[in-house]
Tab-separated table of C-alpha atoms in Angstrom:
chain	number	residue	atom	x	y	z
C	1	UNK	CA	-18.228	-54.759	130.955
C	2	UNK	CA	-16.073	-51.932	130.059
C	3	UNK	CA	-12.333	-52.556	129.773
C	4	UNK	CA	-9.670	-50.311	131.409
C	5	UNK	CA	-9.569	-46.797	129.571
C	6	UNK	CA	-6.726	-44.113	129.450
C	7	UNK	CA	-6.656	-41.279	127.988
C	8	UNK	CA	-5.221	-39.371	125.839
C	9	UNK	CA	-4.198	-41.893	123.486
C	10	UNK	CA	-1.719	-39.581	122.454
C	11	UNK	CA	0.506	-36.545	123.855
C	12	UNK	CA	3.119	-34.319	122.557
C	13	UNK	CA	4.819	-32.286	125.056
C	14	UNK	CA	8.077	-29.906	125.556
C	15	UNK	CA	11.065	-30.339	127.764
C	16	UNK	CA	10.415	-28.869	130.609
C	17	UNK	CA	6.720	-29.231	131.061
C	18	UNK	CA	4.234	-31.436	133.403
C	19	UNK	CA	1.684	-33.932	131.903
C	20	UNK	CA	-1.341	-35.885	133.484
C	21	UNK	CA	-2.245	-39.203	132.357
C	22	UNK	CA	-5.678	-40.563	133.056
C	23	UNK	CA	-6.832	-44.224	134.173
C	24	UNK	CA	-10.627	-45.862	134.332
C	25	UNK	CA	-10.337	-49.174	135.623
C	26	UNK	CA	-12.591	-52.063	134.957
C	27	UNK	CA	-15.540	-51.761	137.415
C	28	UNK	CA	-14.974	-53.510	140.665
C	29	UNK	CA	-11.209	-53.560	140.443
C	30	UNK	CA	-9.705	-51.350	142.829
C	31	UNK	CA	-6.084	-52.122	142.278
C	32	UNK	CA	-4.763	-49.530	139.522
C	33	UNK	CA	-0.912	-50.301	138.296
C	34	UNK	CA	1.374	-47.894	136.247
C	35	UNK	CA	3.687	-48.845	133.455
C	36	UNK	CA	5.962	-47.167	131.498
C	37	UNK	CA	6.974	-48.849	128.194
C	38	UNK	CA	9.711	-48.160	125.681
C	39	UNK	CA	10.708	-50.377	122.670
C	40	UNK	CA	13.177	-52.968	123.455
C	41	UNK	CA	12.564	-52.505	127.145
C	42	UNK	CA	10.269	-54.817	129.039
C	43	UNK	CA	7.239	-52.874	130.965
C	44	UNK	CA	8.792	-50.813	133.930
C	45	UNK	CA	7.004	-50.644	137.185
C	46	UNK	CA	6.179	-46.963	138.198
C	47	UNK	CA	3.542	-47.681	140.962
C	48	UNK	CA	0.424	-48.989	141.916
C	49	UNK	CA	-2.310	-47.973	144.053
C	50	UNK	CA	-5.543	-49.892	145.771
C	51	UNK	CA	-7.904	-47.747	147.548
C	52	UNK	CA	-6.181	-44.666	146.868
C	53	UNK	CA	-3.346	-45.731	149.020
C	54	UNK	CA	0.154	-46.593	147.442
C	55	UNK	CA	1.101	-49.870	148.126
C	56	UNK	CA	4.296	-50.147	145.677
C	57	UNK	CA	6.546	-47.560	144.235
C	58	UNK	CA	8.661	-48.696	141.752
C	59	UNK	CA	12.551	-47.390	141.099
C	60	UNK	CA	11.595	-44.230	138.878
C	61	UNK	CA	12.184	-40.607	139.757
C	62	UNK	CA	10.046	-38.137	142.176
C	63	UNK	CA	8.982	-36.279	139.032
C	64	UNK	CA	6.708	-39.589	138.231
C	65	UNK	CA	3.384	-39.071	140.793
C	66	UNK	CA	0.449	-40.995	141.082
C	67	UNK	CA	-2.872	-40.989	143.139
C	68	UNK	CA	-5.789	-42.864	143.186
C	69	UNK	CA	-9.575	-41.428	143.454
C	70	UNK	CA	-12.403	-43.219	145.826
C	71	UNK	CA	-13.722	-44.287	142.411
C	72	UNK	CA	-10.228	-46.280	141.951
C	73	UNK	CA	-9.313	-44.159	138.590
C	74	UNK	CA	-6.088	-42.932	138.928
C	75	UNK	CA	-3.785	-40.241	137.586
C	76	UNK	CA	-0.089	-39.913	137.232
C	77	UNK	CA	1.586	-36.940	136.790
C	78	UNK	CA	5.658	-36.164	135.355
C	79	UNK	CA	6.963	-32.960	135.882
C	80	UNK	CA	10.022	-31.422	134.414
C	81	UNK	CA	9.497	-33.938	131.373
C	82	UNK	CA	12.617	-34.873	129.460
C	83	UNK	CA	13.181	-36.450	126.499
C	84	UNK	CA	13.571	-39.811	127.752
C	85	UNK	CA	10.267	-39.914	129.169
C	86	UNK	CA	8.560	-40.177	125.695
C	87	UNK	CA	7.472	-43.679	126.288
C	88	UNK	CA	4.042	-46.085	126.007
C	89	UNK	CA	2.426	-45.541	128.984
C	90	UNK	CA	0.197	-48.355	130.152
C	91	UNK	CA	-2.643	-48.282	132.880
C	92	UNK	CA	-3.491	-51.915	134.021
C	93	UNK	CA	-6.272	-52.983	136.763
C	94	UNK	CA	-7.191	-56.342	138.855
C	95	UNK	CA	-9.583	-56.978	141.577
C	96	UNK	CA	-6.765	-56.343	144.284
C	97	UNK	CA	-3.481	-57.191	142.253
C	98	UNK	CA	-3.018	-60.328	144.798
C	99	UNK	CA	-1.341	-63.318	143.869
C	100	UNK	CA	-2.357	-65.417	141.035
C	101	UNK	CA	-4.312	-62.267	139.490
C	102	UNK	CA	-4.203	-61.519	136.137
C	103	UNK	CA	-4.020	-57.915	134.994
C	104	UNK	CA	-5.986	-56.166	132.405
C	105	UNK	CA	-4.685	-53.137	130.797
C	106	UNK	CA	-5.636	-50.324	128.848
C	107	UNK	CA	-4.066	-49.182	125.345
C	108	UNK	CA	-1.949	-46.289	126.812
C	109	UNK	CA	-0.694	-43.021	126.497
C	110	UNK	CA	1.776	-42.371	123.944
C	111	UNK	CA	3.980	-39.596	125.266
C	112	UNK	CA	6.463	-37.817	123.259
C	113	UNK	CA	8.614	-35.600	124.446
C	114	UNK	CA	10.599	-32.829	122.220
Q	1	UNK	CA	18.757	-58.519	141.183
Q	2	UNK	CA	15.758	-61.138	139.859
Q	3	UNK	CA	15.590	-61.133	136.111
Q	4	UNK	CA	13.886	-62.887	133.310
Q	5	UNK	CA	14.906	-62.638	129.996
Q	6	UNK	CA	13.570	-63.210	126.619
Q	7	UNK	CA	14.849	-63.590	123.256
Q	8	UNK	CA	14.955	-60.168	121.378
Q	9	UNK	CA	15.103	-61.467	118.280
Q	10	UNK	CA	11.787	-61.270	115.971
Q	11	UNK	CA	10.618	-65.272	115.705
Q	12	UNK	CA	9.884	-66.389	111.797
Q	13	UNK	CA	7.079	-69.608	111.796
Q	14	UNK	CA	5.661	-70.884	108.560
Q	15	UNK	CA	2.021	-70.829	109.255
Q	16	UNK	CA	1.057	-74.541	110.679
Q	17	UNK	CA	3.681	-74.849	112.110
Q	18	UNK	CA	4.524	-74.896	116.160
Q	19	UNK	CA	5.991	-71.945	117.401
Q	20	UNK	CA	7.848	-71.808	120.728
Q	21	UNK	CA	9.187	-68.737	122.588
Q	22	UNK	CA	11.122	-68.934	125.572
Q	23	UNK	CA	11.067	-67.111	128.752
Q	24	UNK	CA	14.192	-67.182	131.193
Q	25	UNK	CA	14.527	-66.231	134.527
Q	26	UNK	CA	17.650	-65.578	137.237
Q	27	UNK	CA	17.778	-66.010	140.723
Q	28	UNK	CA	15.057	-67.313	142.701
Q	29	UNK	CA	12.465	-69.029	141.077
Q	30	UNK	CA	9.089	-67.272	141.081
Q	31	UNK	CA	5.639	-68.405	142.549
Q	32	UNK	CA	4.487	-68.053	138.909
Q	33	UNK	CA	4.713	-66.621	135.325
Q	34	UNK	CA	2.370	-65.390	133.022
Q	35	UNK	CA	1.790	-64.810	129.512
Q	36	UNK	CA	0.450	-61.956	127.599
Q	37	UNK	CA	0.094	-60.897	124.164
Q	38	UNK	CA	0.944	-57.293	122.915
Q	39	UNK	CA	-0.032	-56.074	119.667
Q	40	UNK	CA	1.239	-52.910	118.128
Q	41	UNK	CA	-0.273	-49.518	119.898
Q	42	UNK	CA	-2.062	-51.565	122.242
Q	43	UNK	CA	-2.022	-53.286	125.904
Q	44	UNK	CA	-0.528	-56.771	126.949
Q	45	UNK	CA	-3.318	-59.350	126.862
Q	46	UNK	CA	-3.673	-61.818	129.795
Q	47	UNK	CA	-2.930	-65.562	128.153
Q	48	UNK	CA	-1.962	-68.036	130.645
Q	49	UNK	CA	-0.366	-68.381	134.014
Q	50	UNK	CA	1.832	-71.524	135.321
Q	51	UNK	CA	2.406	-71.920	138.788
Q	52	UNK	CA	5.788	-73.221	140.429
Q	53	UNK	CA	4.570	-76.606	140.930
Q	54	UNK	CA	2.840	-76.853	137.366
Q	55	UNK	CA	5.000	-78.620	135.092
Q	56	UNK	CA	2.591	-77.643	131.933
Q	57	UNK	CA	-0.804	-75.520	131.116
Q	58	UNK	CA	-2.748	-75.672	127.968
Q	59	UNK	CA	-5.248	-73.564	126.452
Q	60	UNK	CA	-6.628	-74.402	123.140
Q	61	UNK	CA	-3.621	-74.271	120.830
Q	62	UNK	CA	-1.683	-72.595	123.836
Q	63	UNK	CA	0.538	-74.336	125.948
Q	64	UNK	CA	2.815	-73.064	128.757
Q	65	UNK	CA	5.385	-75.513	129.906
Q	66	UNK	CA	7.536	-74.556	133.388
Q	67	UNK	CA	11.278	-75.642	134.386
Q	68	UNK	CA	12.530	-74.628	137.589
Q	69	UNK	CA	15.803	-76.447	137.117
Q	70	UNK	CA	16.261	-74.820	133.421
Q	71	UNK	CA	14.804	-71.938	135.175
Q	72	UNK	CA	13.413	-70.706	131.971
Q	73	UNK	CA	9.211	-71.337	130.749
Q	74	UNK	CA	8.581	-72.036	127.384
Q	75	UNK	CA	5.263	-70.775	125.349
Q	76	UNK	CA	4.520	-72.901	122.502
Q	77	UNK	CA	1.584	-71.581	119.475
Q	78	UNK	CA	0.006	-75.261	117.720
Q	79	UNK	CA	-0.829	-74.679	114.463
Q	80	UNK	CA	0.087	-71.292	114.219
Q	81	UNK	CA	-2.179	-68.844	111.946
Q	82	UNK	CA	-0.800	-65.264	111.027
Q	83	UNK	CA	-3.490	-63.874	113.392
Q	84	UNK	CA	-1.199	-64.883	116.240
Q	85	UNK	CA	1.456	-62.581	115.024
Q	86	UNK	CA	2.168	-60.127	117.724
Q	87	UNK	CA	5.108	-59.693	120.644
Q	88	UNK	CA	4.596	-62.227	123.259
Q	89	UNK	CA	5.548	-61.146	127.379
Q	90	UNK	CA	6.574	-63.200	130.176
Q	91	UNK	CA	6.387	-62.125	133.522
Q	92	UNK	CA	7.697	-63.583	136.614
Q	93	UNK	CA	6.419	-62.705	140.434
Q	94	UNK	CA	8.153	-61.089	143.139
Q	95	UNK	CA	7.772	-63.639	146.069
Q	96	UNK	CA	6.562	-60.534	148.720
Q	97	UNK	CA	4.723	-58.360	146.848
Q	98	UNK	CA	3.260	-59.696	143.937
Q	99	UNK	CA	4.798	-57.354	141.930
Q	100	UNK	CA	5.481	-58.572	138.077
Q	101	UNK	CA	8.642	-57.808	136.688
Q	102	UNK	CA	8.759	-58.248	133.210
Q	103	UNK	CA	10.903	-59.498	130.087
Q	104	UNK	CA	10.950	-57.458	126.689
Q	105	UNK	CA	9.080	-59.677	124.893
Q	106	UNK	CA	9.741	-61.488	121.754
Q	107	UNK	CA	8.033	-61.037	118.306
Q	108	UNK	CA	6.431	-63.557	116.805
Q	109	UNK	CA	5.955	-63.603	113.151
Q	110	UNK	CA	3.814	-65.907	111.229
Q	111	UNK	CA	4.251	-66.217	107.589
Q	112	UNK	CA	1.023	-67.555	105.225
């Protein structure tokens, strides 16, 4: 079975610009989580979304977007990057991210920002 | 605000020996905490999950151990191998949502 896949691996971007991450989740999950990850930080909530509806929004700025596909991969989407959005950011899935579940993520998008 | 908190400072074990990392938590105490492993440019790794009214979990040389009147969880590596070298994440659950919110993780560093 196919773990949860992002992609790019890696992105360099501008000030100013937009960037869209990609998520596959495992097959059969249909809860997708976002993450955002910087060193010394723990791993900051940005959203999550089970059958392409948002169920959780996390305390992070409109320019962070997300939507989910009837496939369950999702995307997320900064505008207006700045530099303090260069950050690991991780993608994780789970059946439907109900209590007890574990979560399985991906190995992220590196995103720097210049 | 519910926090959990975990040591920042990068954990030295000769290999062999037990290594424990602690996991501490404010507020209410959550439904459960779980365990993952990070290595460098990668995704956490699911390890082990202790529920409220678990006292202790074991997994092989992995065992989770759970205080609610501490309030803090403690993650203990038998016979630790250099392999197991990596930064290790608690996470706590919020009681409505099942949201995790997360601690920074500590590094663990085994020596040969």
């Amino acid at each position: 079975k196919a773990g949860v896949t992002q992609t790019p691996r890696y992105l360099i971007k501008t000030r100013g610009q937009q960037v869209t991450l990609s998520c596959s989740p495992i097959s059969g999950h249909r809860s997708v989580s976002w993450y955002q990850q910087t060193p010394g930080q723990g791993l900051q909530f940005l959203f999550e979304y089970f059958s392409e509806t948002q169920r959780n929004k996390g305390n992070f700025p409109g320019r962070f977007s997300g939507r989910q596909f009837s496939n369950s991969r999702s995307e997320m989407n900064v505008s207006t990057l700045e530099l303090g959005d260069s950050a690991l950011y991780l993608c994780a899935s789970s059946l439907t991210n109900g209590q007890y579940e574990k979560l399985f993520f991906g190995s992220g998008t590196q995103l720097s920002v210049l | 605000s519910q926090k959990i908190e975990q040591n920042s400072e990068a954990l030295n074990i000769q290999e062999g020996k037990t290594a424990t990392l602690t996991c501490n938590y404010t507020n209410y105490s959550p439904a459960y905490l779980q365990w993952y492993r990070q290595d460098p440019g990668r995704g956490p790794v699911f390890l082990l999950l202790i529920r409220e009214n678990e006292k202790e979990k074991r997994k092989e040389r992995l065992k989770v151990t759970f205080d609610t009147t501490l309030k803090q969880s403690l993650f203990h590596i038998t016979a630790s191998q250099p392999a197991d070298s990596a930064t290790y994440l608690c996470a706590r659950c919020l009681d409505s949502n099942y949201q995790l919110i997360w601690g920074a993780g500590t590094k663990l560093i085994i020596k040969p």
